[in-house]
mmCIF file of C-alpha atoms in Angstrom:
data_model
loop_
_atom_site.group_PDB
_atom_site.id
_atom_site.type_symbol
_atom_site.label_atom_id
_atom_site.label_comp_id
_atom_site.label_asym_id
_atom_site.label_seq_id
_atom_site.Cartn_x
_atom_site.Cartn_y
_atom_site.Cartn_z
ATOM 1 C CA GLN A 28 63.937 62.427 58.538
ATOM 2 C CA GLY A 29 63.532 58.814 57.654
ATOM 3 C CA ARG A 30 60.379 57.098 57.572
ATOM 4 C CA GLU A 31 59.316 54.194 59.759
ATOM 5 C CA ALA A 32 57.415 51.359 58.529
ATOM 6 C CA GLY A 33 53.861 51.864 59.660
ATOM 7 C CA THR A 34 50.752 49.524 59.600
ATOM 8 C CA THR A 35 48.604 48.928 56.639
ATOM 9 C CA LEU A 36 45.278 50.266 56.938
ATOM 10 C CA ALA A 37 42.465 48.131 55.807
ATOM 11 C CA LEU A 38 39.762 49.289 54.059
ATOM 12 C CA SER A 39 36.178 47.881 53.538
ATOM 13 C CA THR A 40 33.158 48.629 51.454
ATOM 14 C CA ARG A 41 30.706 48.608 54.365
ATOM 15 C CA THR A 42 28.594 52.222 54.656
ATOM 16 C CA VAL A 43 27.837 54.353 58.003
ATOM 17 C CA SER A 44 25.368 56.523 58.968
ATOM 18 C CA SER A 45 25.861 59.768 60.842
ATOM 19 C CA PRO A 46 22.417 60.381 62.816
ATOM 20 C CA GLY A 47 20.745 63.509 61.661
ATOM 21 C CA LEU A 48 22.350 63.740 58.162
ATOM 22 C CA GLY A 49 19.790 62.182 55.863
ATOM 23 C CA SER A 50 20.886 60.126 53.026
ATOM 24 C CA ARG A 51 23.916 62.288 52.787
ATOM 25 C CA GLY A 52 25.236 61.162 55.864
ATOM 26 C CA GLN A 53 25.739 57.306 54.110
ATOM 27 C CA VAL A 54 29.423 57.508 53.225
ATOM 28 C CA PRO A 55 31.703 54.710 52.484
ATOM 29 C CA ARG A 56 33.810 53.047 55.172
ATOM 30 C CA GLU A 57 36.665 53.831 53.315
ATOM 31 C CA CYS A 58 36.443 57.195 53.657
ATOM 32 C CA ARG A 59 36.371 57.631 57.146
ATOM 33 C CA ALA A 60 39.535 57.975 59.420
ATOM 34 C CA GLY A 61 41.755 54.971 60.042
ATOM 35 C CA SER A 62 42.174 53.862 64.032
ATOM 36 C CA SER A 63 44.314 56.492 65.805
ATOM 37 C CA SER A 64 46.515 53.497 66.913
ATOM 38 C CA ALA A 65 48.351 53.341 63.545
ATOM 39 C CA LEU A 66 51.721 54.152 64.042
ATOM 40 C CA LEU A 67 53.196 57.865 62.806
ATOM 41 C CA HIS A 68 55.837 58.246 60.461
ATOM 42 C CA ARG A 69 58.924 60.025 61.135
ATOM 43 C CA GLU A 70 59.093 62.910 58.121
ATOM 44 C CA ARG A 71 59.546 66.334 58.093
ATOM 45 C CA HIS A 72 57.224 67.386 55.813
ATOM 46 C CA HIS A 73 53.577 66.119 56.504
ATOM 47 C CA PHE A 74 50.413 65.932 54.530
ATOM 48 C CA ARG A 75 48.449 68.990 54.413
ATOM 49 C CA PRO A 76 44.889 69.486 53.287
ATOM 50 C CA ARG A 77 44.246 72.535 51.036
ATOM 51 C CA ARG A 78 42.612 74.284 53.746
ATOM 52 C CA ILE A 79 40.518 74.135 57.219
ATOM 53 C CA VAL A 80 37.395 75.689 57.097
ATOM 54 C CA LEU A 81 35.185 76.096 60.470
ATOM 55 C CA ILE A 82 31.570 76.898 60.248
ATOM 56 C CA ARG A 83 29.372 77.969 63.060
ATOM 57 C CA HIS A 84 26.094 76.233 63.322
ATOM 58 C CA GLY A 85 23.042 78.400 61.507
ATOM 59 C CA GLN A 86 20.953 80.589 64.107
ATOM 60 C CA SER A 87 19.106 78.305 66.847
ATOM 61 C CA THR A 88 16.198 78.788 69.113
ATOM 62 C CA GLY A 89 18.526 79.032 72.101
ATOM 63 C CA ASN A 90 19.991 82.189 69.901
ATOM 64 C CA VAL A 91 17.109 83.997 69.728
ATOM 65 C CA ASP A 92 15.004 82.936 73.078
ATOM 66 C CA GLU A 93 17.414 81.539 75.724
ATOM 67 C CA ALA A 94 14.122 80.130 77.682
ATOM 68 C CA SER A 95 14.662 77.548 75.199
ATOM 69 C CA TYR A 96 17.100 76.078 77.421
ATOM 70 C CA THR A 97 14.751 75.809 80.457
ATOM 71 C CA LYS A 98 12.723 72.883 78.809
ATOM 72 C CA THR A 99 15.179 71.684 76.088
ATOM 73 C CA PRO A 100 18.533 69.989 76.584
ATOM 74 C CA ASP A 101 21.056 72.462 74.964
ATOM 75 C CA TRP A 102 22.373 69.397 72.664
ATOM 76 C CA LYS A 103 18.757 69.071 71.299
ATOM 77 C CA ILE A 104 18.134 72.514 70.512
ATOM 78 C CA GLU A 105 17.209 73.024 66.880
ATOM 79 C CA LEU A 106 17.628 75.700 64.003
ATOM 80 C CA THR A 107 15.267 78.749 63.610
ATOM 81 C CA PRO A 108 13.906 79.064 59.944
ATOM 82 C CA LEU A 109 16.620 81.836 59.577
ATOM 83 C CA GLY A 110 19.030 79.510 60.655
ATOM 84 C CA ARG A 111 18.382 76.755 58.032
ATOM 85 C CA GLU A 112 18.496 79.537 55.306
ATOM 86 C CA GLN A 113 21.857 80.542 56.742
ATOM 87 C CA ALA A 114 23.422 76.873 56.752
ATOM 88 C CA SER A 115 22.068 76.332 53.257
ATOM 89 C CA ARG A 116 23.888 80.049 52.226
ATOM 90 C CA ALA A 117 27.012 78.546 54.005
ATOM 91 C CA GLY A 118 27.081 75.095 51.719
ATOM 92 C CA ARG A 119 26.818 77.633 48.584
ATOM 93 C CA GLU A 120 29.763 79.670 50.246
ATOM 94 C CA LEU A 121 31.725 76.180 50.690
ATOM 95 C CA ARG A 122 30.926 75.369 47.087
ATOM 96 C CA ALA A 123 32.448 78.503 45.776
ATOM 97 C CA LEU A 124 35.554 78.054 47.867
ATOM 98 C CA MET A 125 36.173 74.681 46.837
ATOM 99 C CA GLY A 126 36.308 76.012 43.405
ATOM 100 C CA ASN A 127 35.833 73.866 39.960
ATOM 101 C CA CYS A 128 38.906 71.828 40.397
ATOM 102 C CA ALA A 129 38.216 68.104 39.425
ATOM 103 C CA THR A 130 39.929 66.938 42.811
ATOM 104 C CA ALA A 131 38.305 69.416 45.294
ATOM 105 C CA ARG A 132 36.548 67.275 48.215
ATOM 106 C CA ALA A 133 35.221 67.938 51.716
ATOM 107 C CA TYR A 134 36.125 65.619 54.475
ATOM 108 C CA CYS A 135 33.631 66.773 57.482
ATOM 109 C CA TYR A 136 33.481 66.910 61.003
ATOM 110 C CA VAL A 137 30.531 67.637 62.828
ATOM 111 C CA SER A 138 29.479 68.292 66.708
ATOM 112 C CA PRO A 139 26.740 65.761 67.825
ATOM 113 C CA TYR A 140 24.516 68.509 68.697
ATOM 114 C CA ARG A 141 21.306 68.740 66.506
ATOM 115 C CA ARG A 142 21.895 72.149 65.229
ATOM 116 C CA ALA A 143 25.277 71.687 64.236
ATOM 117 C CA ARG A 144 24.193 68.384 62.399
ATOM 118 C CA ASP A 145 21.192 69.859 61.054
ATOM 119 C CA THR A 146 23.795 72.503 59.585
ATOM 120 C CA LEU A 147 25.859 70.021 58.210
ATOM 121 C CA ASP A 148 22.688 68.300 56.158
ATOM 122 C CA LEU A 149 21.772 71.542 54.724
ATOM 123 C CA ILE A 150 25.481 72.214 53.863
ATOM 124 C CA LEU A 151 25.784 68.775 52.235
ATOM 125 C CA ALA A 152 22.755 69.603 50.200
ATOM 126 C CA GLU A 153 24.326 72.158 48.300
ATOM 127 C CA LEU A 154 27.552 70.482 47.190
ATOM 128 C CA ASP A 155 27.649 67.118 44.929
ATOM 129 C CA GLU A 156 27.556 63.852 46.448
ATOM 130 C CA GLY A 157 31.099 63.285 44.916
ATOM 131 C CA GLN A 158 32.390 66.437 46.668
ATOM 132 C CA VAL A 159 31.720 64.525 49.753
ATOM 133 C CA ILE A 160 34.365 62.363 51.095
ATOM 134 C CA GLY A 161 33.399 61.334 54.473
ATOM 135 C CA VAL A 162 31.396 62.493 57.664
ATOM 136 C CA ARG A 163 32.566 61.849 60.988
ATOM 137 C CA GLU A 164 30.983 62.946 64.517
ATOM 138 C CA GLU A 165 33.268 64.382 67.092
ATOM 139 C CA PRO A 166 31.901 65.001 70.598
ATOM 140 C CA ARG A 167 35.056 66.856 71.368
ATOM 141 C CA ILE A 168 34.015 69.928 69.546
ATOM 142 C CA SER A 169 30.700 70.196 71.268
ATOM 143 C CA GLU A 170 29.541 73.141 72.696
ATOM 144 C CA GLN A 171 30.855 74.380 75.848
ATOM 145 C CA GLN A 172 28.961 72.697 78.923
ATOM 146 C CA PHE A 173 26.409 75.143 80.824
ATOM 147 C CA GLY A 174 24.875 72.588 83.253
ATOM 148 C CA ASN A 175 21.818 70.914 82.445
ATOM 149 C CA PHE A 176 18.401 72.498 82.037
ATOM 150 C CA GLN A 177 19.173 76.225 82.637
ATOM 151 C CA THR A 178 17.425 78.958 84.495
ATOM 152 C CA GLU A 179 17.419 82.266 82.671
ATOM 153 C CA GLU A 180 18.056 84.228 85.756
ATOM 154 C CA ALA A 181 20.863 81.857 86.823
ATOM 155 C CA MET A 182 22.412 81.791 83.443
ATOM 156 C CA ARG A 183 22.102 85.941 83.521
ATOM 157 C CA ARG A 184 24.305 86.257 86.450
ATOM 158 C CA ALA A 185 26.590 83.659 85.529
ATOM 159 C CA LYS A 186 27.348 85.353 82.242
ATOM 160 C CA ALA A 187 27.791 88.986 84.080
ATOM 161 C CA GLU A 188 30.127 87.328 86.608
ATOM 162 C CA ARG A 189 32.080 85.634 83.494
ATOM 163 C CA ALA A 190 32.720 89.246 82.109
ATOM 164 C CA SER A 191 34.176 90.368 85.171
ATOM 165 C CA PHE A 192 36.098 87.337 85.699
ATOM 166 C CA GLY A 193 37.451 86.576 82.366
ATOM 167 C CA ARG A 194 35.911 84.581 79.624
ATOM 168 C CA PHE A 195 38.661 81.771 79.300
ATOM 169 C CA TYR A 196 39.017 80.881 82.883
ATOM 170 C CA TYR A 197 35.423 81.294 84.442
ATOM 171 C CA ARG A 198 33.667 78.023 84.968
ATOM 172 C CA PHE A 199 30.110 77.783 84.657
ATOM 173 C CA PRO A 200 28.378 76.170 87.885
ATOM 174 C CA SER A 201 27.920 72.421 86.984
ATOM 175 C CA GLY A 202 29.503 73.312 83.573
ATOM 176 C CA GLU A 203 32.857 73.774 81.822
ATOM 177 C CA SER A 204 35.247 77.184 81.344
ATOM 178 C CA ALA A 205 36.712 77.730 77.946
ATOM 179 C CA LEU A 206 39.978 76.205 79.300
ATOM 180 C CA ASP A 207 38.052 73.088 79.592
ATOM 181 C CA VAL A 208 36.951 73.431 76.012
ATOM 182 C CA TYR A 209 40.393 74.292 74.693
ATOM 183 C CA SER A 210 41.897 71.105 76.262
ATOM 184 C CA ARG A 211 39.535 68.877 74.416
ATOM 185 C CA VAL A 212 39.660 70.467 71.173
ATOM 186 C CA SER A 213 43.399 70.290 71.376
ATOM 187 C CA SER A 214 42.900 66.770 71.594
ATOM 188 C CA PHE A 215 40.833 66.849 68.547
ATOM 189 C CA ILE A 216 43.112 68.748 66.467
ATOM 190 C CA ALA A 217 45.890 66.056 67.048
ATOM 191 C CA THR A 218 43.272 62.910 65.815
ATOM 192 C CA MET A 219 42.134 65.483 62.978
ATOM 193 C CA TYR A 220 45.954 65.570 62.052
ATOM 194 C CA ARG A 221 46.758 61.714 62.280
ATOM 195 C CA ASP A 222 43.479 61.225 60.201
ATOM 196 C CA ALA A 223 44.809 63.522 57.350
ATOM 197 C CA HIS A 224 48.204 61.597 57.458
ATOM 198 C CA GLN A 225 46.100 57.925 57.397
ATOM 199 C CA MET A 226 43.677 58.811 54.761
ATOM 200 C CA SER A 227 46.304 60.560 52.648
ATOM 201 C CA GLU A 228 48.225 57.207 52.360
ATOM 202 C CA SER A 229 45.295 55.109 51.847
ATOM 203 C CA GLY A 230 44.645 57.452 48.439
ATOM 204 C CA VAL A 231 41.170 59.084 50.079
ATOM 205 C CA LEU A 232 42.358 62.714 50.809
ATOM 206 C CA THR A 233 44.093 64.530 48.346
ATOM 207 C CA ARG A 234 46.091 67.881 48.515
ATOM 208 C CA GLU A 235 42.917 69.651 47.340
ATOM 209 C CA THR A 236 40.758 68.565 50.028
ATOM 210 C CA SER A 237 39.049 70.428 52.355
ATOM 211 C CA ILE A 238 38.584 69.521 56.076
ATOM 212 C CA VAL A 239 35.091 71.186 57.466
ATOM 213 C CA ILE A 240 34.450 71.648 60.941
ATOM 214 C CA VAL A 241 31.010 72.519 61.723
ATOM 215 C CA SER A 242 30.369 73.267 65.486
ATOM 216 C CA HIS A 243 30.043 76.007 67.919
ATOM 217 C CA GLY A 244 31.099 79.427 68.319
ATOM 218 C CA LEU A 245 33.621 78.763 71.421
ATOM 219 C CA SER A 246 34.787 75.530 69.902
ATOM 220 C CA ALA A 247 36.135 77.290 66.926
ATOM 221 C CA ARG A 248 37.825 80.191 68.801
ATOM 222 C CA THR A 249 39.712 77.848 71.029
ATOM 223 C CA PHE A 250 40.604 75.912 67.801
ATOM 224 C CA ILE A 251 41.968 79.471 66.276
ATOM 225 C CA MET A 252 43.758 79.529 69.922
ATOM 226 C CA ARG A 253 45.564 76.416 69.884
ATOM 227 C CA TRP A 254 46.322 76.318 66.372
ATOM 228 C CA PHE A 255 48.135 79.622 66.352
ATOM 229 C CA GLN A 256 49.173 79.271 70.085
ATOM 230 C CA LEU A 257 47.540 82.661 71.014
ATOM 231 C CA SER A 258 47.479 84.023 74.530
ATOM 232 C CA VAL A 259 44.568 83.817 77.046
ATOM 233 C CA ASP A 260 44.706 88.014 76.360
ATOM 234 C CA ASP A 261 44.381 87.594 72.782
ATOM 235 C CA PHE A 262 41.525 85.001 73.450
ATOM 236 C CA GLU A 263 39.667 87.571 75.295
ATOM 237 C CA LEU A 264 39.717 89.992 72.497
ATOM 238 C CA MET A 265 38.580 87.785 70.100
ATOM 239 C CA SER A 266 35.083 87.531 68.676
ATOM 240 C CA ASN A 267 32.500 84.981 68.151
ATOM 241 C CA GLN A 268 31.683 84.314 64.518
ATOM 242 C CA PRO A 269 28.586 84.832 63.307
ATOM 243 C CA ASN A 270 26.231 81.777 62.827
ATOM 244 C CA ALA A 271 26.803 79.747 59.608
ATOM 245 C CA SER A 272 29.775 81.962 58.657
ATOM 246 C CA LEU A 273 33.251 80.475 57.480
ATOM 247 C CA ILE A 274 36.348 80.867 59.259
ATOM 248 C CA VAL A 275 39.170 79.781 56.595
ATOM 249 C CA LEU A 276 42.412 78.791 56.989
ATOM 250 C CA ASP A 277 44.330 78.662 53.982
ATOM 251 C CA LYS A 278 47.354 76.611 53.137
ATOM 252 C CA GLN A 279 50.830 78.632 52.470
ATOM 253 C CA ALA A 280 53.781 77.607 51.297
ATOM 254 C CA ASN A 281 57.766 78.948 50.514
ATOM 255 C CA GLU A 282 60.287 78.123 48.233
ATOM 256 C CA LYS A 283 61.825 75.746 50.456
ATOM 257 C CA GLY A 284 58.828 73.248 50.723
ATOM 258 C CA ASP A 285 57.574 74.563 54.141
ATOM 259 C CA GLU A 286 53.910 74.669 54.323
ATOM 260 C CA TRP A 287 51.222 76.071 56.642
ATOM 261 C CA TYR A 288 47.939 77.633 57.290
ATOM 262 C CA GLN A 289 47.054 81.118 57.995
ATOM 263 C CA LEU A 290 43.879 82.721 58.462
ATOM 264 C CA THR A 291 42.336 84.619 55.337
ATOM 265 C CA PRO A 292 41.881 88.508 55.995
ATOM 266 C CA GLU A 293 38.353 88.170 55.765
ATOM 267 C CA SER A 294 38.516 85.621 58.661
ATOM 268 C CA PHE A 295 40.575 87.702 60.584
ATOM 269 C CA SER A 296 38.353 90.540 60.567
ATOM 270 C CA VAL A 297 35.339 88.316 61.635
ATOM 271 C CA LEU A 298 37.267 87.201 64.647
ATOM 272 C CA ASN A 299 38.843 90.670 65.057
ATOM 273 C CA ALA A 300 35.593 92.507 65.021
ATOM 274 C CA CYS A 301 36.593 94.452 68.114
ATOM 275 C CA GLY A 302 39.124 95.674 66.204
ATOM 276 C CA GLN A 303 41.779 95.439 69.200
ATOM 277 C CA MET A 304 43.415 91.954 68.010
ATOM 278 C CA ASP A 305 47.100 92.436 66.734
ATOM 279 C CA PRO A 306 47.280 90.771 63.193
ATOM 280 C CA GLU A 307 51.050 90.056 63.877
ATOM 281 C CA HIS A 308 49.869 87.618 66.537
ATOM 282 C CA MET A 309 47.794 85.712 63.855
ATOM 283 C CA ARG A 310 50.830 85.291 61.744
ATOM 284 C CA VAL A 311 52.303 81.803 61.129
ATOM 285 C CA GLY A 312 55.840 83.790 61.510
ATOM 286 C CA GLY A 313 54.727 85.171 64.942
ATOM 287 C CA PRO A 314 55.521 88.696 66.248
ATOM 288 C CA PRO A 315 58.860 90.625 64.134
ATOM 289 C CA GLY A 316 61.834 88.860 65.000
ATOM 290 C CA TYR A 317 61.286 85.087 64.083
ATOM 291 C CA GLU A 318 63.751 84.662 61.385
ATOM 292 C CA SER A 319 64.671 81.095 60.938
ATOM 293 C CA GLU A 320 63.252 78.449 58.871
ATOM 294 C CA ARG A 321 61.825 76.676 62.136
ATOM 295 C CA ASP A 322 60.321 79.799 63.517
ATOM 296 C CA LEU A 323 58.442 80.339 60.072
ATOM 297 C CA VAL A 324 55.878 77.745 61.327
ATOM 298 C CA ALA A 325 56.323 77.544 64.882
ATOM 299 C CA ARG A 326 53.001 78.918 65.599
ATOM 300 C CA ASP A 327 50.944 76.764 63.243
ATOM 301 C CA ALA A 328 49.785 73.535 65.494
ATOM 302 C CA GLY A 329 50.049 71.560 62.477
ATOM 303 C CA ARG A 330 53.515 71.170 62.292
ATOM 304 C CA VAL A 331 54.811 68.170 64.354
ATOM 305 C CA ASP A 332 58.355 68.689 65.785
ATOM 306 C CA ALA A 333 60.682 65.850 65.347
ATOM 307 C CA ASP A 334 61.187 65.782 69.128
ATOM 308 C CA ASP A 335 57.497 65.683 69.393
ATOM 309 C CA LEU A 336 57.251 62.335 67.276
ATOM 310 C CA GLU A 337 59.897 60.831 69.470
ATOM 311 C CA LEU A 338 58.164 61.406 72.361
ATOM 312 C CA MET A 339 54.618 60.228 70.664
ATOM 313 C CA ASP A 340 56.113 57.021 69.654
ATOM 314 C CA ASP A 341 55.261 55.114 73.144
ATOM 315 C CA SER A 342 52.119 56.581 73.446
ATOM 316 C CA THR A 343 50.014 56.390 69.882
ATOM 317 C CA ASN A 344 48.464 53.058 71.151
ATOM 318 C CA SER A 345 46.911 54.832 74.260
ATOM 319 C CA GLY A 346 44.198 56.775 72.633
ATOM 320 C CA ASP A 347 43.910 60.589 71.378
ATOM 321 C CA LEU A 348 47.066 61.986 72.570
ATOM 322 C CA PRO A 349 47.715 65.705 71.105
ATOM 323 C CA LEU A 350 50.533 66.077 68.832
ATOM 324 C CA SER A 351 52.774 68.847 68.748
ATOM 325 C CA LEU A 352 51.471 69.686 72.503
ATOM 326 C CA GLN A 353 54.089 68.459 74.513
ATOM 327 C CA PRO A 354 54.077 70.968 77.504
ATOM 328 C CA THR A 355 57.460 72.192 76.863
ATOM 329 C CA ASN A 356 56.887 73.055 73.208
ATOM 330 C CA SER A 357 53.501 74.547 73.204
ATOM 331 C CA LYS A 358 54.555 78.623 73.905
ATOM 332 C CA ASP A 359 58.135 78.202 73.785
ATOM 333 C CA ILE A 360 58.537 76.085 70.628
ATOM 334 C CA ALA A 361 60.696 78.599 68.797
ATOM 335 C CA THR A 362 63.189 79.015 71.745
#
């Protein structure tokens, strides 16, 4: 596809701080994502960082004592001492994953919740400052909303009801359903994808960059569900990742130059702790029978179809509308 002239991304050298990230939260303005109003380029092959890493926050006080939610707002819940140790270990695992490549860098998105921000701060402490090219706080990857201050008995009843009703559609009283989280995470994926393009064009991101997302268990599962276009039945079988564990989507490529992301076997095993998920549904190629070049990447949400770009032309200045999330293409893109 031909390229359409886009806007020039203006950069400055001012620094910005992210609350809770300490001194390492100071990142150059030029390392932040550009405006989401920048024009999209119509081209078949889009920039893809080396990998996407989903990290759940370390153990929190709410994980060990649900009474914490009765007196502390969920977004202010802290890490336990064990959770801090777990976060530091996750930082060392991320460093090892990135390897010794001279151009290996990390660009990070983090939930505004304190336990997620503190987890990222401890992760960053395990990396060299030069390895971190930016940090962005992102409310759309926040924890599922369960209401305001919670009572233990009401929450126990709600969770029991959710188990019989279904985890994806059940809405907590005064809170959210997993469907609500899926919707905002889908919008975030679109922004993340545009950020990567804009920052790659400005020279900030390289093909050895890792996109690191520090958030919550449900946020990560709905990210996986949306990325691989899994069904609600698949979601119901998916397990929550352990605290401070890494779910890794590695970039793959074929001889034609097509690129896509695929879960590492270890990451699939974490999500499939129940042992009931079909690994064929987690492959980019989809179920057996997908044979064409287009089908090869049909189940990878990072793939922006040319038709989607046409539809996005008139909407790119109106905010963070999803890419490759047009209603007619979300499930039947290969048909």
